[in-house]
Short mmCIF file of C-alpha atoms and ligand atoms in Angstrom, two decimals:
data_model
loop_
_atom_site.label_atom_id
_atom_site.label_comp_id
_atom_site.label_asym_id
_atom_site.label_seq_id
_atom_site.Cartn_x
_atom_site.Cartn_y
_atom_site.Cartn_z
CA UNK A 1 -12.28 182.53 72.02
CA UNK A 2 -9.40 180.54 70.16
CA UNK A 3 -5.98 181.36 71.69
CA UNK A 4 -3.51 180.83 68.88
CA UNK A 5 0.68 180.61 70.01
CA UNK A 6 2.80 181.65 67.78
CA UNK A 7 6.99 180.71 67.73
CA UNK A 8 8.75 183.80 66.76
CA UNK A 9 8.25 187.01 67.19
CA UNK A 10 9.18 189.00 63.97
CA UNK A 11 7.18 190.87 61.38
CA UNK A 12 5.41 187.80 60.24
CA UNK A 13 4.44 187.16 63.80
CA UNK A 14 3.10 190.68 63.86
CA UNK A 15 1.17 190.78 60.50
CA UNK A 16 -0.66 187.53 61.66
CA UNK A 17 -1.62 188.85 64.71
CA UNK A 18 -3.10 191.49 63.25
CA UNK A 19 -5.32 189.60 61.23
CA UNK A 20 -5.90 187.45 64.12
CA UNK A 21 -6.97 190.59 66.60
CA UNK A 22 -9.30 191.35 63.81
CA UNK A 23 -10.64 187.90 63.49
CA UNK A 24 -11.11 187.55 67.21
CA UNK A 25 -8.63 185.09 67.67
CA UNK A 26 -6.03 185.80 70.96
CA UNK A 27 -2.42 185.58 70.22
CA UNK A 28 0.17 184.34 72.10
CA UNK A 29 3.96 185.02 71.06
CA UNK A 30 7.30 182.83 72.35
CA UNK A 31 9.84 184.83 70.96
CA UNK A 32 12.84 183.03 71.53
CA UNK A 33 14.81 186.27 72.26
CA UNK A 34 14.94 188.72 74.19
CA UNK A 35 13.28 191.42 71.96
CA UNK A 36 10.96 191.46 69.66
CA UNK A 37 9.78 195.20 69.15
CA UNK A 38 7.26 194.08 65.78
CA UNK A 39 4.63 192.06 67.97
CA UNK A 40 4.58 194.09 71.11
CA UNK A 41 1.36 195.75 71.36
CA UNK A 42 -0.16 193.96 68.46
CA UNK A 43 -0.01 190.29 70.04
CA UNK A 44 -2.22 189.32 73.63
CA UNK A 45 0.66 188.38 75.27
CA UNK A 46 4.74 187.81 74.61
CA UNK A 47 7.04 186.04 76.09
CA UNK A 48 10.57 186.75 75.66
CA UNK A 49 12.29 183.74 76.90
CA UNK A 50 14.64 181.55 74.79
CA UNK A 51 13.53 178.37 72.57
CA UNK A 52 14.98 176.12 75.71
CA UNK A 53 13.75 177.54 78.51
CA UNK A 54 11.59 174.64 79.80
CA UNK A 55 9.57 176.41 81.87
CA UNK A 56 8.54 179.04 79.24
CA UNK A 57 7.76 175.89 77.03
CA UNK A 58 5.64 174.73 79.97
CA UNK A 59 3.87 178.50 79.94
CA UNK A 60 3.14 178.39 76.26
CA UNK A 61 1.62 175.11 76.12
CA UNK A 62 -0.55 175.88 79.31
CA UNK A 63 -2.14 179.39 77.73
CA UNK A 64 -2.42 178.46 73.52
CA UNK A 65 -4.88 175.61 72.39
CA UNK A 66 -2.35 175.26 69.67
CA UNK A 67 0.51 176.52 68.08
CA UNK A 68 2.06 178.09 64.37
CA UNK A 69 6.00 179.35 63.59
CA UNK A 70 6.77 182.58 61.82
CA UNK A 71 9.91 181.28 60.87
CA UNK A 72 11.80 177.81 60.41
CA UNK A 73 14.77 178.10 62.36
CA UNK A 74 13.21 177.02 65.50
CA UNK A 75 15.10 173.85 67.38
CA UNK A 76 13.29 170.79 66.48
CA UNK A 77 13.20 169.50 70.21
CA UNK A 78 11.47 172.63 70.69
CA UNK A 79 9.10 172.04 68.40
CA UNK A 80 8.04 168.53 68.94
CA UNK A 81 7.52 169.12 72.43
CA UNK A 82 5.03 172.10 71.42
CA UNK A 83 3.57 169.85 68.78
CA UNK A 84 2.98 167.03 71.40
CA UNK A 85 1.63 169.07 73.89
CA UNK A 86 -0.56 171.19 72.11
CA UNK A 87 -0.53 170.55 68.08
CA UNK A 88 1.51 172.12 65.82
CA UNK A 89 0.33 173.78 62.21
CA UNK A 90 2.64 173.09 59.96
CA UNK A 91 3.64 169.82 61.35
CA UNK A 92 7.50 169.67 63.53
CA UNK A 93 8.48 167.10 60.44
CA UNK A 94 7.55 169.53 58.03
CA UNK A 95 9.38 172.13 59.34
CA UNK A 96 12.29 169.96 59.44
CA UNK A 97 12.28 169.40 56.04
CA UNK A 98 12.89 173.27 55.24
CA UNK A 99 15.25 173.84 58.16
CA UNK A 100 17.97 172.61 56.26
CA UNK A 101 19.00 172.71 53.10
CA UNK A 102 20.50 169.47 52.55
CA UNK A 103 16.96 167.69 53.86
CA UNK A 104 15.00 170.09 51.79
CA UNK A 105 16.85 168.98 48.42
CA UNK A 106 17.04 165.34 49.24
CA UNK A 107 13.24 165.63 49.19
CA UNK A 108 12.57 167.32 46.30
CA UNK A 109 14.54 164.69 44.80
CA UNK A 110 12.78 161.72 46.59
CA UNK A 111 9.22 163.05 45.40
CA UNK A 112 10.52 164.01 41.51
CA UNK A 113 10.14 168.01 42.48
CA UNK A 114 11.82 169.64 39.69
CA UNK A 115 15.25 171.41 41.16
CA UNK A 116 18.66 172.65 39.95
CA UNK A 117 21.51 169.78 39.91
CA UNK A 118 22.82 169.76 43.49
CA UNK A 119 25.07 167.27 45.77
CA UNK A 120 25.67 167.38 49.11
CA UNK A 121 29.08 168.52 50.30
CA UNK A 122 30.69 167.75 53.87
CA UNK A 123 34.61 167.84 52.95
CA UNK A 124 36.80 170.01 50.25
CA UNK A 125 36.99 166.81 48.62
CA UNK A 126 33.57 166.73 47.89
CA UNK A 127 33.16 169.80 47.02
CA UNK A 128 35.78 168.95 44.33
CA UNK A 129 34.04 166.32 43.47
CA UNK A 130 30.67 167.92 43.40
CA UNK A 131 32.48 170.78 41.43
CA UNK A 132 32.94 168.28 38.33
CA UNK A 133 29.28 166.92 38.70
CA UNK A 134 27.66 170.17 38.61
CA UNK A 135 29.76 172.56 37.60
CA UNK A 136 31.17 174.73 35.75
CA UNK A 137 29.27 177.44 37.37
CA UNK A 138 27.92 176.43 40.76
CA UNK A 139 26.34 177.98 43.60
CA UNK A 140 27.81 176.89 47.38
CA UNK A 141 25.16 177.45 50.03
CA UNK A 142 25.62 176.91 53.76
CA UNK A 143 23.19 173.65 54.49
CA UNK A 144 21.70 175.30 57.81
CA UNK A 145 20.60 178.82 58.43
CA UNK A 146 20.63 180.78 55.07
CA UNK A 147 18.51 183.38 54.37
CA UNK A 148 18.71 186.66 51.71
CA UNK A 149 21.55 185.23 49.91
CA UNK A 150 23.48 184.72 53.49
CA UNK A 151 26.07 181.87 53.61
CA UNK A 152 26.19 181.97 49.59
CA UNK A 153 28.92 181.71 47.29
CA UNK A 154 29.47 181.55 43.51
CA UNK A 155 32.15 179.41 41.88
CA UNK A 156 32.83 179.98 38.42
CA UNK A 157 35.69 177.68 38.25
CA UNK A 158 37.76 175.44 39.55
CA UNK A 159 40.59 177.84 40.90
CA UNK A 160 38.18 178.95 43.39
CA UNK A 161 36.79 175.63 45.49
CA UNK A 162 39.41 176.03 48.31
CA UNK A 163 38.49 179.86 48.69
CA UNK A 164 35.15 178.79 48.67
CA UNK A 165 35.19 176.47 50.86
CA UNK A 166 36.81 178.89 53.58
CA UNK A 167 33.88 181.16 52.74
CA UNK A 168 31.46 178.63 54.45
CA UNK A 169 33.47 178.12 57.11
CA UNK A 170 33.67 174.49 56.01
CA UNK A 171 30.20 173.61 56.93
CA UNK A 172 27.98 171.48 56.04
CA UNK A 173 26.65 172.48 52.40
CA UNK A 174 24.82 172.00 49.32
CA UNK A 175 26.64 173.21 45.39
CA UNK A 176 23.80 173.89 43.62
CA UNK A 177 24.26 174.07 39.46
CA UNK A 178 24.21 178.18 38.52
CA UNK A 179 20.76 178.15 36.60
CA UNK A 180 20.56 181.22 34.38
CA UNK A 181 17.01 181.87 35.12
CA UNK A 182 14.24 184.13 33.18
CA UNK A 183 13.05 185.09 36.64
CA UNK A 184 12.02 184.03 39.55
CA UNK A 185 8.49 183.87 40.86
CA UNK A 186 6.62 182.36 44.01
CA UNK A 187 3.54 180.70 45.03
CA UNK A 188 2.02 180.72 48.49
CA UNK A 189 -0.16 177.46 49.32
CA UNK A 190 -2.44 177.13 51.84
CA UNK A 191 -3.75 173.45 52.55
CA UNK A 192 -6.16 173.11 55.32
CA UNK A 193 -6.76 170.70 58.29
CA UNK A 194 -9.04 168.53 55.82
CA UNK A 195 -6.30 169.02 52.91
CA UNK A 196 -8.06 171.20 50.92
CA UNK A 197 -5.39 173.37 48.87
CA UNK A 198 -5.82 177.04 47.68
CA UNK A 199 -3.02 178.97 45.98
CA UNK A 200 -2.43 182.44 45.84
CA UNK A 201 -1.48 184.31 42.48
CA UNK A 202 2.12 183.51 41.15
CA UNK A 203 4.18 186.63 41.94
CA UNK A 204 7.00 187.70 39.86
CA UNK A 205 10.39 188.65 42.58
CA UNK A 206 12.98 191.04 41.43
CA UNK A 207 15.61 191.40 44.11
CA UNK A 208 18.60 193.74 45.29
CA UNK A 209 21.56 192.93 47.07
CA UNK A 210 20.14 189.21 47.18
CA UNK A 211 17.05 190.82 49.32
CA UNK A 212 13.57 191.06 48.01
CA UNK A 213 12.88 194.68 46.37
CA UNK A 214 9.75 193.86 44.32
CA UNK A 215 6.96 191.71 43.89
CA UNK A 216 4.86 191.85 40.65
CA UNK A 217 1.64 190.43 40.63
CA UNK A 218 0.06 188.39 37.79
CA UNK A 219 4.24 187.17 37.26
CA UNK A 220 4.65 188.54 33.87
CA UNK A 221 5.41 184.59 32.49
CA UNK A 222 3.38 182.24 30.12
CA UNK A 223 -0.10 181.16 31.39
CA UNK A 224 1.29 178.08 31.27
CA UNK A 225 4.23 178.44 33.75
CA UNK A 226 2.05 180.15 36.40
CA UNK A 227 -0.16 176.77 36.17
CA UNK A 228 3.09 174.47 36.44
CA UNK A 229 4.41 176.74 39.20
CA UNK A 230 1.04 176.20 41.32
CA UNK A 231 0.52 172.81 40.72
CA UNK A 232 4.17 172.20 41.77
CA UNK A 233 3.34 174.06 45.12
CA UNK A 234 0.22 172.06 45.22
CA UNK A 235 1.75 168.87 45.09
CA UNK A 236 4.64 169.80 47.43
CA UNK A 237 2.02 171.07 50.08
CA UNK A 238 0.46 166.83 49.78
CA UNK A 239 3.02 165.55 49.98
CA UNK A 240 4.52 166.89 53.15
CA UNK A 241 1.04 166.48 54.26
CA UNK A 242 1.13 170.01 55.04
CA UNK A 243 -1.10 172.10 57.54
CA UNK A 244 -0.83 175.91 57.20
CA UNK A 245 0.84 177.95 54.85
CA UNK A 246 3.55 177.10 52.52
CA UNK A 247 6.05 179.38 50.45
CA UNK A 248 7.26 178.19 47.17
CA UNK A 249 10.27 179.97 45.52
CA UNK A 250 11.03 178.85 41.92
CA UNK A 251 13.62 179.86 39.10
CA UNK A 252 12.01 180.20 35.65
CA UNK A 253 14.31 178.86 33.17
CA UNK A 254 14.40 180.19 29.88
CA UNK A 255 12.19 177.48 28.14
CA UNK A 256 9.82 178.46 30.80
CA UNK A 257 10.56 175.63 32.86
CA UNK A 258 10.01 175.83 36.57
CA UNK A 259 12.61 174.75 39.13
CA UNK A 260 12.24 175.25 42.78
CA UNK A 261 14.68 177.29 44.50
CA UNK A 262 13.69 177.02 48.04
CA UNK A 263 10.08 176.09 50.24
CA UNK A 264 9.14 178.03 53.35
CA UNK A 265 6.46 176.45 55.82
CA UNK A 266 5.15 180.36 57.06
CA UNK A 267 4.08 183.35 55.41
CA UNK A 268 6.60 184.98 52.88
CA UNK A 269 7.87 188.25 51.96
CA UNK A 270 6.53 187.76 48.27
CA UNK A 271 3.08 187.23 49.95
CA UNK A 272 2.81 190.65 51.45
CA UNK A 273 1.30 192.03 48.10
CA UNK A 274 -2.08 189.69 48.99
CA UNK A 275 -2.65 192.25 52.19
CA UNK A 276 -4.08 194.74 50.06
CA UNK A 277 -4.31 193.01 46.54
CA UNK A 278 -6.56 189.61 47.49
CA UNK A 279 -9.28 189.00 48.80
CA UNK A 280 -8.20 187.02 51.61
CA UNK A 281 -4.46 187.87 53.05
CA UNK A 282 -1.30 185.27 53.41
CA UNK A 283 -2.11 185.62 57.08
CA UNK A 284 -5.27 185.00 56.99
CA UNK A 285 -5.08 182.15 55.23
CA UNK A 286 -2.54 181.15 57.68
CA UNK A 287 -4.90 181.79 60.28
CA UNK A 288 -7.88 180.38 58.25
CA UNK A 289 -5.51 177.02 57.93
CA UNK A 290 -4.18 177.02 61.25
CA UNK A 291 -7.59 177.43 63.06
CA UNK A 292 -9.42 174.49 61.11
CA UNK A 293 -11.42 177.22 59.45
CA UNK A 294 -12.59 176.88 56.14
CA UNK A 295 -9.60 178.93 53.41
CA UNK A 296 -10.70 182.45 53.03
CA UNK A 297 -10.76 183.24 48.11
CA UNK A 298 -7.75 184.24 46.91
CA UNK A 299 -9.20 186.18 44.17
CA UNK A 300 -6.82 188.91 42.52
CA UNK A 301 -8.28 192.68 43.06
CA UNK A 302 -6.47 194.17 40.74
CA UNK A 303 -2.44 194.15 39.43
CA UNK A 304 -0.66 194.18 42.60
CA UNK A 305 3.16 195.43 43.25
CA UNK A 306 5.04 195.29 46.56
CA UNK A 307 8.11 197.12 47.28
CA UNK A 308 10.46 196.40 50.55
CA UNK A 309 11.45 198.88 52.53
CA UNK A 310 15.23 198.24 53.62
CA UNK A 311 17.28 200.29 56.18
CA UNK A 312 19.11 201.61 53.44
CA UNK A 313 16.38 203.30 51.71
CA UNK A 314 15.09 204.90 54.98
CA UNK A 315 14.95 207.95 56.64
CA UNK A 316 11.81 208.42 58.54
CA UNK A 317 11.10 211.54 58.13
CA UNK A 318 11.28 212.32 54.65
CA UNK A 319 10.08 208.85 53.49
CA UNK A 320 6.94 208.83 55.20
CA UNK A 321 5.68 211.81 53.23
CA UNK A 322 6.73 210.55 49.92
CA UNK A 323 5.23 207.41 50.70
CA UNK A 324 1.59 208.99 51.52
CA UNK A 325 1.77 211.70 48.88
CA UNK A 326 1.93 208.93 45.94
CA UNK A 327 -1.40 207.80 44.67
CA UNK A 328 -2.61 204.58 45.92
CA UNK A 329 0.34 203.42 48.09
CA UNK A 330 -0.40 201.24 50.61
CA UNK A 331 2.07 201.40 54.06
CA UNK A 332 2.90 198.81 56.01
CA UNK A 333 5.55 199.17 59.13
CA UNK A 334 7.10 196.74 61.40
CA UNK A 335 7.37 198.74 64.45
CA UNK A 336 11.31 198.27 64.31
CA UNK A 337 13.81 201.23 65.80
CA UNK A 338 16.91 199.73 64.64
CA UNK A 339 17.04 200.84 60.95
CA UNK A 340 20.85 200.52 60.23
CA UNK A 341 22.06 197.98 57.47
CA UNK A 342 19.48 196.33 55.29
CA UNK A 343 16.57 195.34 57.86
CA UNK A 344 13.29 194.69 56.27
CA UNK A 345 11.23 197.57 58.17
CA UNK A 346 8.10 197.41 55.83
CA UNK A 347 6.83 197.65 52.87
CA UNK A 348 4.38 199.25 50.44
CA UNK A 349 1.61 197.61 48.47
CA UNK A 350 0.32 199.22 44.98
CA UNK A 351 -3.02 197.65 43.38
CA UNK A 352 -5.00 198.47 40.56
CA UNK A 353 -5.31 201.31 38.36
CA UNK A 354 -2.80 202.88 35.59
CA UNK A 355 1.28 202.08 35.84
CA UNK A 356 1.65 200.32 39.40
CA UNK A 357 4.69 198.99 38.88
CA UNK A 358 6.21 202.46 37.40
CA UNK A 359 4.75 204.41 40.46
CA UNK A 360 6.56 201.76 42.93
CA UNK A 361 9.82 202.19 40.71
CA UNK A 362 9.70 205.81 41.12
CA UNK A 363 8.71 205.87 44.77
CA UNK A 364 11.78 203.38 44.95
CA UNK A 365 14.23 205.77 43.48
CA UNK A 366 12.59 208.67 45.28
CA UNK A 367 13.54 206.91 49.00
CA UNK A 368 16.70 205.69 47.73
CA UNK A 369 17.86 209.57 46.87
CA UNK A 370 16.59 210.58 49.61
CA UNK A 371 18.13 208.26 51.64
CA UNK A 372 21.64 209.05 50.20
CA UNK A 373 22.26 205.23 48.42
P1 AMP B 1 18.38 181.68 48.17
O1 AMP B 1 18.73 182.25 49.51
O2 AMP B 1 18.82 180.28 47.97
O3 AMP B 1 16.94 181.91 47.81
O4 AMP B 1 19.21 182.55 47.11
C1 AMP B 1 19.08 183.97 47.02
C2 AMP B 1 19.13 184.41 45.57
O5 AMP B 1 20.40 184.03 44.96
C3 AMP B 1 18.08 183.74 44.69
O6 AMP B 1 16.84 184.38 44.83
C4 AMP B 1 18.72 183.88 43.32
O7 AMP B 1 18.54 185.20 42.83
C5 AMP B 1 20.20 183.65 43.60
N1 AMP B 1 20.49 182.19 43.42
C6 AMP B 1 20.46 181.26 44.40
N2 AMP B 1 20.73 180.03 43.91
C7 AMP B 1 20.94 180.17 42.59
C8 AMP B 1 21.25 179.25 41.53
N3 AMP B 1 21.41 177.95 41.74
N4 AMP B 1 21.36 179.76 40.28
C9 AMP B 1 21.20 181.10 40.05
N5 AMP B 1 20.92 182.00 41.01
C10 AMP B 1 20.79 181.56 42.26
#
């Protein structure tokens, strides 16, 4: 039996272990906290020890035969150590690349990747400076650690650089050009230990409060952008010389253009549709790819839709019926107690048949009254 470690112990961490459990692969969690109520019970084994505690780095590498992350922000020491002692799928230098910003868009840029205009800003005077390159309307982003529109600013002119500024704590960031986008869609790649590449369907994201609400699924775009957006993905996923599964966020620009917003080297929220609407899932792709097995089809089953389900659309209790009670809904929990704010605590998959995406508007508005928002 293949004993699989995986860094993080989230909901991605706990969707892949299911898939794993099923598969017959063990699991193996390093949390890197001190919680981590999603994979308990669902992995083998966890171990809630931080990301530098040597001697839970020396446990891991002793019980896995080799190792995945559910989520980039994992210290790279950490990771190369885990890589060198026991293989790591994706790769510690991929990872890098999406663990900050900054690296991320210098290599889109290197490898002709289409993006928005962006510089690099370390001082207010670059940020000036970067204002009058890319402006007028820019978009400030924190280099390291963003996530759900966190660390993000807009700047519509240039009154309001020094404010700003102040609003990233005067770290280390990237002012992106404003691009006034169509939509946005995704593609998840998976490229195997031989570099074979399979992509999932493009999936069109509609978000709230800067956090995912919906997924649509074929993105309602040209033909023609859905192929750009995959091939994009494709050639992203080569030339990071990627193992496992990659996430690929792109703006659609009015001309139908694609430019990519941001990569992911794990499983991604706009995947979850694929758990009940493909074939083969995100995670087990990302098992598929991560075990050296061959990639599982990606086929479509039907028109998919995935809605979120955020701590501020949730009260147990009444949800849960209205969930089951409407046709063809799909549930899918995290095992999280600690609702408050806007946690992701699940989701719900629709596929097939008449109207999905009106029946997961209107179970959307249905939690949201009943959840007082
Ligand atoms: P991010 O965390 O970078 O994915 O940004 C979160 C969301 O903010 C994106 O999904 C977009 O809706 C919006 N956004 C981020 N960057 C830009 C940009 N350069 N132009 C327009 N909208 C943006």
């Amino acid at each position: 039996m293949m004993t699989l470690g995986i860094l993080g112990g989230g909901q991605l961490a706990r969707m892949l272990c299911l898939d794993a459990r099923r598969m017959g692969v063990k699991t193996i969690v390093w949390s890197g906290t001190p919680t981590a109520e999603p994979v308990l019970g669902v992995a083998d084994e966890v171990i809630l020890k931080g990301f530098d505690d040597e001697r839970a780095l020396e446990e891991f590498c002793w019980k896995v035969d080799f190792a995945t992350v559910e989520f980039e922000n994992i210290p790279l020491e950490t990771l190369r150590s885990v890589e060198d002692g026991v293989g790591l799928f994706p790769s510690a230098e991929s990872i890098g690349v999406s663990q900050h910003r900054s690296r991320e868009k210098r290599f889109l840029k290197e490898h002709g990747i289409p993006c928005a205009p962006f510089a690099l800003v370390n001082s207010l005077e670059e940020l000036k400076d970067a204002y009058e390159a890319v402006g007028p309307v820019g978009v400030l982003k924190t280099a390291a650690f963003g996530y759900d529109g966190k660390g993000q600013v807009k700047i519509c002119s240039a009154d309001e650089l020094e404010s700003a500024w102040a609003s990233v704590e005067e770290q280390p960031s990237v002012l992106e050009g404003f691009v006034d986008f169509e939509c946005e869609v995704s593609v998840l790649v998976a490229r195997g230990r031989d570099g074979v590449c399979v992509t999932f369907p493009v999936g069109e994201n509609e978000h709230r409060h800067h956090i995912l609400d919906l997924t649509i699924v074929p993105a309602r775009v040209p033909a023609e952008t859905r192929k750009e957006a995959e091939e994009v993905a494709v050639r992203l996923a080569e030339e990071l010389n990627y193992r496992g599964l990659l996430a690929v966020e792109f703006f659609v620009e009015k001309s139908g253009r694609v430019l990519v917003n941001e990569i992911a080297p794990r499983p991604h929220n706009s995947g979850h549709y694929s758990m009940n609407g493909c074939v083969t899932s995100q995670f087990e792709q990302q098992l598929r790819a991560v075990c050296g097995l061959p990639l599982g089809s990606t086929e479509l089953l039907g028109d998919s839709v995935m809605l979120n389900l955020l701590g501020d659309m949730w009260t147990p209790d009444l949800n849960i019926g209205a969930i089951v009670e409407t046709e063809g809904a799909k549930l899918h929990l995290y095992g999280k107690t600690a609702t408050e704010g806007r946690r992701k605590l699940g989701h719900v998959n629709f596929v097939g048949g008449k109207n999905v995406l009106s029946r997961a508007i209107d179970l959307k508005e249905t939690l949201l009254q009943q959840s007082g928002d």
